[in-house]
């Protein structure tokens, strides 16, 4: 069985989400990578070195620069004549492209898998992670998205895949207008080892930054937020951790002033160690926290930052 | 321009789902059901487009059991003009839903189809993209802003690193993210008025769509539980714990 894997990349580098997706794909068969973009020669070379990769297919054309699904999906469908499965990370690109591919192949996609139980059997979260379903696909080809935090990352070195060029075209349905990508010196949430997240208890955008940022800087941590904090305008949406935001699983997750709504827990409960700081000792966050501290975050967090 | 808005009846988002003892699924007996929250945002966006003069008619569609009528009545009370219920008691997967919606779009010829990005029950996040593929239309997924100008729509999308804007030729597909808008509540007079708005009843067979599932659910279990840990008394103890974890020097 050969598996085509979507490579998530940015600024010439392969992103971590790709590496966990390679691990999931390798449990199904031979791993071929697809690098799509414009001027992506160096990405293809880096991709070819990932451990276990047999082949890298490159779509290098202006039409693929922004991964527009209208252009990318037909090119992938053409490649699926020689592949048994298409596997993408459950990133915003993966979630945008994979179902378009699946429908063109007349395949029912399996979203956000947590494990590979067999060649056609997978587990996946439903109801915001309140239940885990084991599903078996009856389709001859598989289209799958992978939850990155559920699989180990494949090594960036050790492979020697063959690089092959492919072609495709602009479908003429869509065009890229622009992007506002948040620039941050801090580690990206989905790959950060430590995350400090703030909730609605921070009470304003100013206090969110005054309290959370120094602690995150001290720990070299990424900064997250609960949906309540994002909805209240204390933090931008790309900070959001939860069912409707990012799914994270760092070594250490520090939840500051977060009560622990189901939808937030769905996004962080696979973190290795959870630390909660909250003034309400009955807050649900303490039911999942390994270490809890009850008290006023506006006193505790600056003191903690000072003592680290 | 006509706008088609598919809506799904799902477990209310405030209800904690319980896995059935026999492991066959989630217990929905006597559980409060509501319109999928992302679909409410889709209905609201369609209404706002009509208020701005960009849309002329809003057609709400649901694929589901007889009770999905209530969900459609909610959409009508919010402001949709008419509704189509594609009645089935079977569980219909996103691919089959997309096929039914394609047949309806072929009949209705909407300029835009606005859908929720995902349903909060199966969390698939597929139907909009699949419908776009089947129709051969452009797709603006995870939208936080939608602007129709002439024969194009600009969609600002929530992506992993921030925001991205794409321009799509109409007709097109939009799927909604949370920050697109805040859905209105239906007023009592509008709820009363909705009762007399047209609601057409169909079946998947009327559209020639086979709904046999491609995915078989073998079992459904509760996720592994985390157990509560310890509480520390103060900051010094927390600092010591952080040092023991190796995250602080």
Coordinates of C-alpha atoms in Angstrom, one line a residue:
Chain A
X1 CA 0.0 0.0 0.0
X2 CA 1.4 3.4 -0.8
X3 CA 0.3 6.5 1.0
X4 CA 0.5 10.1 -0.2
X5 CA 1.1 12.6 2.6
X6 CA 0.4 16.4 2.4
X7 CA 3.5 18.3 3.6
X8 CA 2.7 21.3 5.7
X9 CA 5.5 23.9 5.3
X10 CA 6.2 27.5 6.0
X11 CA 9.1 29.8 5.0
X12 CA 11.0 27.0 3.3
X13 CA 10.8 24.6 6.3
X14 CA 8.8 21.5 6.9
X15 CA 6.4 22.0 9.9
X16 CA 6.2 19.6 12.8
X17 CA 2.6 18.7 11.9
X18 CA 4.0 16.9 8.8
X19 CA 6.3 14.7 11.0
X20 CA 3.5 13.3 13.1
X21 CA 1.5 12.7 10.0
X22 CA 4.4 10.8 8.4
X23 CA 4.3 8.5 11.5
X24 CA 0.6 7.9 11.1
X25 CA 1.0 7.2 7.4
X26 CA 3.9 4.8 7.9
X27 CA 1.6 2.6 9.9
X28 CA -0.5 2.2 6.7
X29 CA 2.2 1.7 4.0
X30 CA 5.0 3.2 2.0
X31 CA 5.2 6.9 2.6
X32 CA 5.3 9.3 -0.4
X33 CA 5.3 13.0 0.4
X34 CA 3.6 15.8 -1.6
X35 CA 5.2 19.2 -1.5
X36 CA 3.0 21.9 -3.1
X37 CA 4.0 25.5 -3.5
X38 CA 6.0 28.0 -5.5
X39 CA 9.8 27.8 -5.2
X40 CA 9.7 24.8 -2.9
X41 CA 12.9 23.1 -4.0
X42 CA 14.5 23.4 -0.6
X43 CA 11.3 22.1 1.2
X44 CA 11.4 19.1 -1.1
X45 CA 15.0 18.4 -0.2
X46 CA 14.3 18.7 3.5
X47 CA 11.2 16.5 3.1
X48 CA 13.2 13.8 1.3
X49 CA 15.4 13.4 4.4
X50 CA 12.6 12.6 6.8
X51 CA 13.0 9.1 8.1
X52 CA 11.0 6.5 6.3
X53 CA 10.2 8.6 3.2
X54 CA 10.4 6.7 -0.1
X55 CA 9.4 9.4 -2.5
X56 CA 8.7 13.1 -2.7
X57 CA 6.3 14.4 -5.3
X58 CA 6.7 18.2 -6.0
X59 CA 4.1 20.5 -7.4
X60 CA 6.1 23.7 -7.9
X61 CA 4.0 26.3 -9.6
X62 CA 2.5 29.8 -8.8
X63 CA -0.9 28.1 -8.8
X64 CA 0.0 26.2 -5.7
X65 CA 1.7 29.0 -3.7
X66 CA -1.1 29.4 -1.3
X67 CA -2.4 25.9 -1.3
X68 CA -5.8 26.9 -2.7
X69 CA -7.9 23.7 -2.6
X70 CA -9.5 24.4 -6.0
X71 CA -6.1 24.0 -7.6
X72 CA -4.4 21.5 -5.3
X73 CA -7.3 18.9 -5.0
X74 CA -7.5 18.0 -8.7
X75 CA -3.7 17.5 -8.8
X76 CA -3.9 15.2 -5.8
X77 CA -6.8 13.3 -7.3
X78 CA -4.6 12.6 -10.4
X79 CA -1.8 11.3 -8.1
X80 CA -4.3 9.0 -6.3
X81 CA -4.3 6.7 -9.4
X82 CA -1.0 5.3 -8.0
X83 CA -1.8 5.7 -4.2
X84 CA -4.1 3.9 -1.8
X85 CA -4.5 6.6 0.7
X86 CA -4.2 10.4 1.1
X87 CA -3.2 11.5 4.5
X88 CA -3.0 15.2 5.7
X89 CA -2.4 16.8 9.1
X90 CA -5.5 18.2 10.6
X91 CA -4.2 21.7 10.2
X92 CA -6.2 24.5 8.5
X93 CA -4.7 23.6 5.2
X94 CA -5.3 19.8 5.7
X95 CA -8.9 20.4 6.8
X96 CA -9.5 22.7 3.8
X97 CA -8.0 20.3 1.1
X98 CA -8.7 16.7 2.2
X99 CA -12.5 16.7 2.0
X100 CA -12.3 18.2 -1.4
X101 CA -10.1 15.4 -2.5
X102 CA -12.3 12.8 -0.8
X103 CA -15.5 14.0 -2.6
X104 CA -13.7 14.0 -6.0
X105 CA -12.7 10.4 -5.3
X106 CA -16.1 9.5 -3.9
X107 CA -14.6 8.5 -0.6
X108 CA -15.9 9.3 2.9
X109 CA -13.0 11.0 4.8
X110 CA -11.9 9.9 8.2
X111 CA -11.2 13.1 10.1
X112 CA -8.7 13.8 12.9
X113 CA -7.6 10.2 13.6
X114 CA -6.0 9.4 17.0
X115 CA -4.7 5.9 16.1
X116 CA -4.4 3.4 13.3
X117 CA -5.9 0.1 14.4
X118 CA -5.6 -1.7 11.1
X119 CA -5.4 -0.9 7.3
X120 CA -9.0 0.3 7.3
X121 CA -9.7 0.9 11.0
X122 CA -9.0 4.1 13.0
X123 CA -10.0 5.8 16.2
X124 CA -11.2 9.4 16.2
X125 CA -12.7 11.9 18.6
X126 CA -16.4 12.9 18.4
X127 CA -18.5 15.2 20.5
X128 CA -15.5 17.5 21.2
X129 CA -13.5 14.6 22.5
X130 CA -16.2 13.5 24.9
X131 CA -16.3 10.2 23.1
X132 CA -13.8 8.2 21.0
X133 CA -15.2 6.2 18.0
X134 CA -13.5 3.3 16.3
X135 CA -14.5 3.4 12.7
X136 CA -13.9 1.0 9.8
X137 CA -13.8 2.4 6.2
X138 CA -15.5 0.4 3.4
X139 CA -13.9 2.7 0.7
X140 CA -11.1 1.1 -1.4
X141 CA -9.1 4.4 -1.2
X142 CA -8.7 6.2 2.1
X143 CA -8.7 9.9 2.8
X144 CA -7.6 10.7 6.3
X145 CA -6.6 13.7 8.4
X146 CA -4.4 13.2 11.4
X147 CA -4.4 14.8 14.9
X148 CA -0.7 15.8 15.3
X149 CA -0.6 15.5 19.1
X150 CA -1.7 11.8 18.9
X151 CA 1.4 10.6 17.0
X152 CA 5.2 10.8 17.7
X153 CA 7.1 13.0 15.3
X154 CA 9.2 11.2 12.6
X155 CA 12.9 12.1 12.6
X156 CA 13.9 14.9 10.3
X157 CA 17.0 13.0 9.2
X158 CA 17.6 9.5 8.0
X159 CA 15.5 9.2 4.9
X160 CA 16.6 9.4 1.3
X161 CA 13.5 9.8 -0.8
X162 CA 13.5 10.2 -4.5
X163 CA 12.3 13.6 -5.7
X164 CA 9.9 13.7 -8.6
X165 CA 8.2 16.6 -10.3
X166 CA 4.4 16.7 -11.0
X167 CA 2.2 19.2 -12.7
X168 CA -1.2 20.7 -12.2
X169 CA -3.0 23.9 -13.2
X170 CA -5.0 26.9 -11.9
X171 CA -8.7 26.0 -11.9
X172 CA -9.6 29.7 -12.2
X173 CA -12.1 29.6 -9.3
X174 CA -10.2 31.3 -6.6
X175 CA -7.4 33.7 -5.9
X176 CA -5.3 34.6 -2.9
X177 CA -5.8 38.2 -1.7
X178 CA -3.6 38.5 1.4
X179 CA -2.8 37.3 4.8
X180 CA -2.4 38.7 8.3
X181 CA -0.1 36.2 10.0
X182 CA 0.7 37.0 13.6
X183 CA 4.4 37.5 14.0
X184 CA 5.7 36.2 17.3
X185 CA 9.1 35.4 18.8
X186 CA 7.4 32.8 20.9
X187 CA 7.1 29.1 20.0
X188 CA 4.1 28.2 17.9
X189 CA 1.3 26.6 20.0
X190 CA 1.0 23.3 18.3
X191 CA 4.7 22.5 18.7
X192 CA 5.5 24.4 21.9
X193 CA 7.0 22.3 24.8
X194 CA 5.4 24.7 27.4
X195 CA 2.3 26.7 27.0
X196 CA 0.9 29.4 29.3
X197 CA -2.8 30.0 28.7
X198 CA -5.0 32.8 30.0
X199 CA -8.8 32.8 30.6
X200 CA -11.6 35.2 31.1
X201 CA -10.4 35.9 34.7
X202 CA -7.6 38.1 33.2
X203 CA -10.5 40.6 32.7
X204 CA -8.9 42.8 30.0
X205 CA -6.5 42.6 27.0
X206 CA -4.0 44.8 28.9
X207 CA -4.0 42.6 32.0
X208 CA -3.8 39.5 29.8
X209 CA -0.5 40.7 28.4
X210 CA 0.8 42.2 31.7
X211 CA 0.3 38.9 33.5
X212 CA 0.7 36.1 31.0
X213 CA 3.5 37.4 28.7
X214 CA 6.2 37.8 31.3
X215 CA 5.6 34.3 32.7
X216 CA 5.6 32.9 29.2
X217 CA 8.8 34.7 28.4
X218 CA 10.5 33.4 31.6
X219 CA 9.5 29.8 30.7
X220 CA 10.2 30.1 26.9
X221 CA 6.6 29.2 26.5
X222 CA 3.9 29.7 23.8
X223 CA 0.9 31.7 24.8
X224 CA -2.6 30.4 24.5
X225 CA -6.1 31.5 25.6
X226 CA -9.5 30.0 26.4
X227 CA -12.4 30.7 24.0
X228 CA -14.0 32.9 26.7
X229 CA -10.9 35.1 26.7
X230 CA -10.8 35.3 22.9
X231 CA -14.6 36.0 22.7
X232 CA -14.1 38.8 25.2
X233 CA -11.4 40.3 23.0
X234 CA -8.5 39.8 25.6
X235 CA -6.5 37.7 23.1
X236 CA -6.5 37.1 19.3
X237 CA -8.2 34.1 17.9
X238 CA -5.0 32.3 16.8
X239 CA -4.3 32.0 20.6
X240 CA -7.4 29.9 21.1
X241 CA -6.9 26.4 22.6
X242 CA -9.9 24.1 22.5
X243 CA -12.4 22.2 20.4
X244 CA -12.9 25.3 18.2
X245 CA -9.3 26.4 18.3
X246 CA -6.0 24.6 18.4
X247 CA -5.5 21.1 19.9
X248 CA -2.2 21.1 21.9
X249 CA -0.3 18.6 23.9
X250 CA 2.8 20.2 25.4
X251 CA 5.0 18.8 28.1
X252 CA 3.6 21.5 30.5
X253 CA 0.4 23.4 30.2
X254 CA -0.2 26.3 32.6
X255 CA -3.8 27.3 32.8
X256 CA -4.2 30.7 34.4
X257 CA -7.7 31.9 35.3
X258 CA -9.3 29.3 33.1
X259 CA -12.3 27.5 34.6
X260 CA -12.0 24.4 32.4
X261 CA -15.1 24.3 30.1
X262 CA -15.5 21.1 28.2
X263 CA -14.6 22.8 25.0
X264 CA -11.3 24.0 26.4
X265 CA -10.4 20.7 28.0
X266 CA -10.9 19.1 24.6
X267 CA -8.0 21.1 23.3
X268 CA -5.4 20.5 26.0
X269 CA -6.2 17.5 28.1
X270 CA -3.5 15.4 26.4
X271 CA -0.8 17.7 27.8
X272 CA 1.7 15.8 29.9
X273 CA 1.5 17.9 33.0
X274 CA -1.3 20.4 33.6
X275 CA -0.8 23.2 36.1
X276 CA -3.9 25.3 37.1
X277 CA -4.0 28.6 38.8
X278 CA -7.6 29.7 39.7
X279 CA -9.3 31.4 42.6
X280 CA -12.3 29.1 42.5
X281 CA -11.2 25.8 44.1
X282 CA -14.3 24.0 42.6
X283 CA -13.3 25.0 39.0
X284 CA -13.4 22.0 36.7
X285 CA -9.9 22.7 35.6
X286 CA -8.7 21.2 38.9
X287 CA -10.2 17.9 38.0
X288 CA -7.7 17.4 35.2
X289 CA -4.8 19.4 36.7
X290 CA -1.7 17.5 38.0
X291 CA -0.7 20.5 40.1
X292 CA -3.2 23.1 41.3
X293 CA -2.8 26.4 43.1
X294 CA -5.9 28.1 44.4
X295 CA -5.7 31.9 44.7
X296 CA -5.7 35.3 43.1
X297 CA -3.9 35.0 39.8
X298 CA -3.0 38.7 39.8
X299 CA -0.9 38.1 43.0
X300 CA 0.3 34.5 42.2
X301 CA 1.5 34.9 38.6
X302 CA 3.7 38.0 39.1
X303 CA 5.2 36.3 42.2
X304 CA 5.8 33.1 40.3
X305 CA 7.4 35.0 37.4
X306 CA 9.7 36.8 39.8
X307 CA 10.8 33.6 41.6
X308 CA 11.6 31.7 38.4
Chain B
X1 CA -28.9 36.3 -5.4
X2 CA -30.3 33.3 -3.6
X3 CA -28.5 31.9 -0.5
X4 CA -28.8 28.2 0.5
X5 CA -28.1 27.5 4.2
X6 CA -27.9 23.9 5.3
X7 CA -28.5 23.3 9.0
X8 CA -28.1 20.3 11.2
X9 CA -30.0 19.2 14.3
X10 CA -27.5 18.2 17.0
X11 CA -27.1 17.7 20.7
X12 CA -27.4 21.1 22.4
X13 CA -23.9 22.5 23.0
X14 CA -24.5 23.0 26.7
X15 CA -25.3 19.3 27.2
X16 CA -22.5 17.0 28.2
X17 CA -22.7 13.9 25.9
X18 CA -22.8 10.5 27.6
X19 CA -21.5 7.4 26.0
X20 CA -24.0 4.5 25.9
X21 CA -23.2 1.6 28.2
X22 CA -23.2 -0.9 25.3
X23 CA -20.6 1.2 23.4
X24 CA -22.7 1.8 20.3
X25 CA -22.8 5.5 20.4
X26 CA -23.8 8.6 22.4
X27 CA -27.1 8.5 24.3
X28 CA -29.4 11.1 22.7
X29 CA -32.7 9.9 24.3
X30 CA -34.4 12.7 26.1
X31 CA -31.4 15.0 25.5
X32 CA -32.0 18.6 24.5
X33 CA -31.3 19.1 20.7
X34 CA -30.6 22.4 19.0
X35 CA -29.3 23.9 15.7
X36 CA -25.6 23.3 15.3
X37 CA -24.0 26.5 16.6
X38 CA -21.9 27.0 13.4
X39 CA -25.1 26.7 11.4
X40 CA -26.8 29.4 13.4
X41 CA -23.8 31.6 12.4
X42 CA -24.4 30.6 8.8
X43 CA -28.2 31.5 9.0
X44 CA -27.2 34.9 10.6
X45 CA -24.7 35.6 7.9
X46 CA -27.2 34.9 5.1
X47 CA -29.7 37.3 6.8
X48 CA -27.1 40.0 7.1
X49 CA -26.3 39.6 3.4
X50 CA -30.0 40.1 2.6
X51 CA -30.1 43.2 4.9
X52 CA -27.2 44.6 3.0
X53 CA -29.0 44.0 -0.3
X54 CA -26.5 41.3 -1.5
X55 CA -29.0 38.4 -1.0
X56 CA -32.6 38.3 -2.1
X57 CA -33.9 34.9 -0.8
X58 CA -32.7 32.5 1.9
X59 CA -33.5 28.8 1.7
X60 CA -32.7 26.7 4.7
X61 CA -32.2 22.9 4.2
X62 CA -31.8 20.1 6.7
X63 CA -31.1 16.4 6.1
X64 CA -32.4 14.5 9.1
X65 CA -35.3 13.0 11.0
X66 CA -38.8 14.5 11.1
X67 CA -37.8 16.5 14.2
X68 CA -35.3 18.4 12.2
X69 CA -38.4 20.4 11.2
X70 CA -38.0 22.2 14.5
X71 CA -34.4 23.2 13.5
X72 CA -35.7 24.5 10.1
X73 CA -38.5 26.5 11.9
X74 CA -35.8 28.1 14.0
X75 CA -34.0 29.1 10.8
X76 CA -37.3 30.4 9.4
X77 CA -37.9 32.4 12.7
X78 CA -34.5 33.9 12.5
X79 CA -35.3 35.1 9.0
X80 CA -35.0 32.4 6.3
X81 CA -37.7 32.6 3.7
X82 CA -38.5 28.9 3.1
X83 CA -37.2 25.5 4.0
X84 CA -36.6 22.0 2.6
X85 CA -36.4 19.0 4.9
X86 CA -34.8 15.9 3.4
X87 CA -36.3 13.4 5.7
X88 CA -34.4 10.3 6.8
X89 CA -34.1 8.4 10.1
X90 CA -30.7 7.0 9.1
X91 CA -27.4 8.6 10.0
X92 CA -26.2 10.4 6.9
X93 CA -22.5 10.9 6.5
X94 CA -21.0 14.2 5.2
X95 CA -20.4 12.7 1.7
X96 CA -24.0 11.7 1.2
X97 CA -25.2 15.1 2.7
X98 CA -23.0 16.8 0.2
X99 CA -24.5 14.8 -2.6
X100 CA -28.1 15.7 -1.5
X101 CA -27.1 19.4 -1.2
X102 CA -25.5 19.3 -4.7
X103 CA -28.8 18.0 -6.1
X104 CA -30.7 20.8 -4.3
X105 CA -28.1 23.4 -5.5
X106 CA -28.6 22.2 -9.1
X107 CA -32.3 22.8 -8.7
X108 CA -32.2 26.0 -6.7
X109 CA -29.2 27.7 -8.4
X110 CA -28.0 29.7 -5.4
X111 CA -25.2 32.3 -5.7
X112 CA -23.8 31.2 -2.3
X113 CA -24.2 28.2 0.0
X114 CA -23.2 29.1 3.6
X115 CA -22.6 26.2 6.0
X116 CA -21.2 25.7 9.4
X117 CA -17.6 24.6 9.3
X118 CA -18.4 21.5 11.4
X119 CA -21.2 19.8 13.3
X120 CA -20.5 19.5 17.0
X121 CA -21.6 15.8 17.1
X122 CA -19.4 14.0 14.6
X123 CA -16.8 16.9 14.3
X124 CA -16.1 15.9 10.7
X125 CA -15.5 19.3 9.1
X126 CA -16.1 18.0 5.6
X127 CA -19.6 18.8 4.2
X128 CA -18.8 22.3 2.8
X129 CA -15.6 21.3 1.1
X130 CA -17.2 18.2 -0.3
X131 CA -20.1 20.2 -1.7
X132 CA -17.7 22.6 -3.3
X133 CA -15.8 19.7 -4.9
X134 CA -19.0 18.1 -6.3
X135 CA -20.3 21.4 -7.7
X136 CA -16.9 22.5 -9.0
X137 CA -17.2 25.8 -7.1
X138 CA -14.6 27.7 -5.0
X139 CA -14.6 27.4 -1.2
X140 CA -14.0 29.9 1.5
X141 CA -13.7 27.8 4.7
X142 CA -13.6 28.9 8.4
X143 CA -14.8 32.4 7.5
X144 CA -14.5 35.3 9.8
X145 CA -15.6 37.9 7.2
X146 CA -17.7 37.6 4.0
X147 CA -18.0 40.4 1.5
X148 CA -19.9 40.1 -1.8
X149 CA -19.0 42.5 -4.6
X150 CA -20.3 42.0 -8.1
X151 CA -19.7 38.4 -9.2
X152 CA -17.2 37.6 -6.5
X153 CA -17.0 37.0 -2.8
X154 CA -14.0 37.9 -0.6
X155 CA -13.7 35.5 2.4
X156 CA -11.4 36.2 5.3
X157 CA -10.5 32.8 6.8
X158 CA -9.3 31.8 10.2
X159 CA -6.0 29.9 9.6
X160 CA -3.5 28.4 11.9
X161 CA -1.2 31.4 11.9
X162 CA -3.8 34.2 11.8
X163 CA -6.1 35.3 8.9
X164 CA -6.0 34.8 5.2
X165 CA -8.3 36.4 2.5
X166 CA -9.3 34.7 -0.7
X167 CA -11.5 35.9 -3.5
X168 CA -13.9 33.4 -5.0
X169 CA -15.9 33.5 -8.2
X170 CA -19.6 33.2 -7.6
X171 CA -21.4 30.9 -7.1
X172 CA -19.3 29.7 -4.2
X173 CA -19.3 27.9 -0.9
X174 CA -18.6 29.6 2.5
X175 CA -18.2 27.7 5.8
X176 CA -18.5 29.7 9.0
X177 CA -16.1 30.1 12.0
X178 CA -17.1 31.4 15.4
X179 CA -16.1 35.0 15.0
X180 CA -18.0 35.7 11.8
X181 CA -21.0 37.1 13.7
X182 CA -23.3 36.7 16.7
X183 CA -26.5 35.1 15.7
X184 CA -29.7 36.9 16.6
X185 CA -32.5 35.4 18.8
X186 CA -35.8 34.9 17.0
X187 CA -38.5 37.3 18.3
X188 CA -41.9 35.9 19.4
X189 CA -43.7 37.5 16.4
X190 CA -41.1 36.0 14.1
X191 CA -41.5 32.6 15.7
X192 CA -45.2 32.8 15.1
X193 CA -44.7 34.0 11.5
X194 CA -42.2 31.1 10.8
X195 CA -45.0 28.6 11.4
X196 CA -46.7 29.6 8.2
X197 CA -43.6 29.9 6.0
X198 CA -43.3 27.1 3.4
X199 CA -41.5 23.9 4.4
X200 CA -41.1 21.3 1.6
X201 CA -40.6 17.7 2.6
X202 CA -38.4 15.4 0.5
X203 CA -36.4 12.2 0.9
X204 CA -32.9 11.3 -0.2
X205 CA -34.4 9.1 -2.9
X206 CA -36.1 12.1 -4.4
X207 CA -32.6 13.3 -5.2
X208 CA -31.4 9.9 -6.3
X209 CA -28.8 9.8 -3.4
X210 CA -27.8 6.5 -1.8
X211 CA -27.1 7.1 2.0
X212 CA -25.6 3.8 3.0
X213 CA -22.7 4.7 5.3
X214 CA -19.1 4.1 4.1
X215 CA -17.8 4.2 7.7
X216 CA -18.9 1.6 10.1
X217 CA -18.7 2.6 13.8
X218 CA -17.3 -0.5 15.6
X219 CA -17.5 1.0 19.0
X220 CA -17.7 4.3 21.0
X221 CA -16.0 4.6 24.3
X222 CA -15.3 7.4 26.8
X223 CA -11.9 9.0 26.5
X224 CA -9.3 8.0 29.1
X225 CA -9.9 10.1 32.2
X226 CA -7.3 12.2 33.8
X227 CA -7.3 12.0 37.5
X228 CA -7.0 15.1 39.6
X229 CA -3.5 15.7 41.0
X230 CA -2.3 17.6 44.0
X231 CA -2.9 21.1 45.2
X232 CA 0.1 23.1 46.3
X233 CA -0.2 25.6 49.1
X234 CA 1.8 28.5 47.6
X235 CA 4.1 29.9 44.9
X236 CA 7.3 28.5 46.5
X237 CA 6.0 25.0 46.3
X238 CA 4.8 25.5 42.7
X239 CA 8.3 26.8 41.8
X240 CA 9.8 23.7 43.3
X241 CA 7.5 21.5 41.3
X242 CA 8.3 23.4 38.1
X243 CA 12.0 22.9 38.8
X244 CA 11.4 19.2 39.4
X245 CA 9.7 19.0 36.0
X246 CA 12.8 20.6 34.5
X247 CA 11.0 23.6 33.1
X248 CA 12.6 26.1 35.4
X249 CA 16.2 26.5 36.5

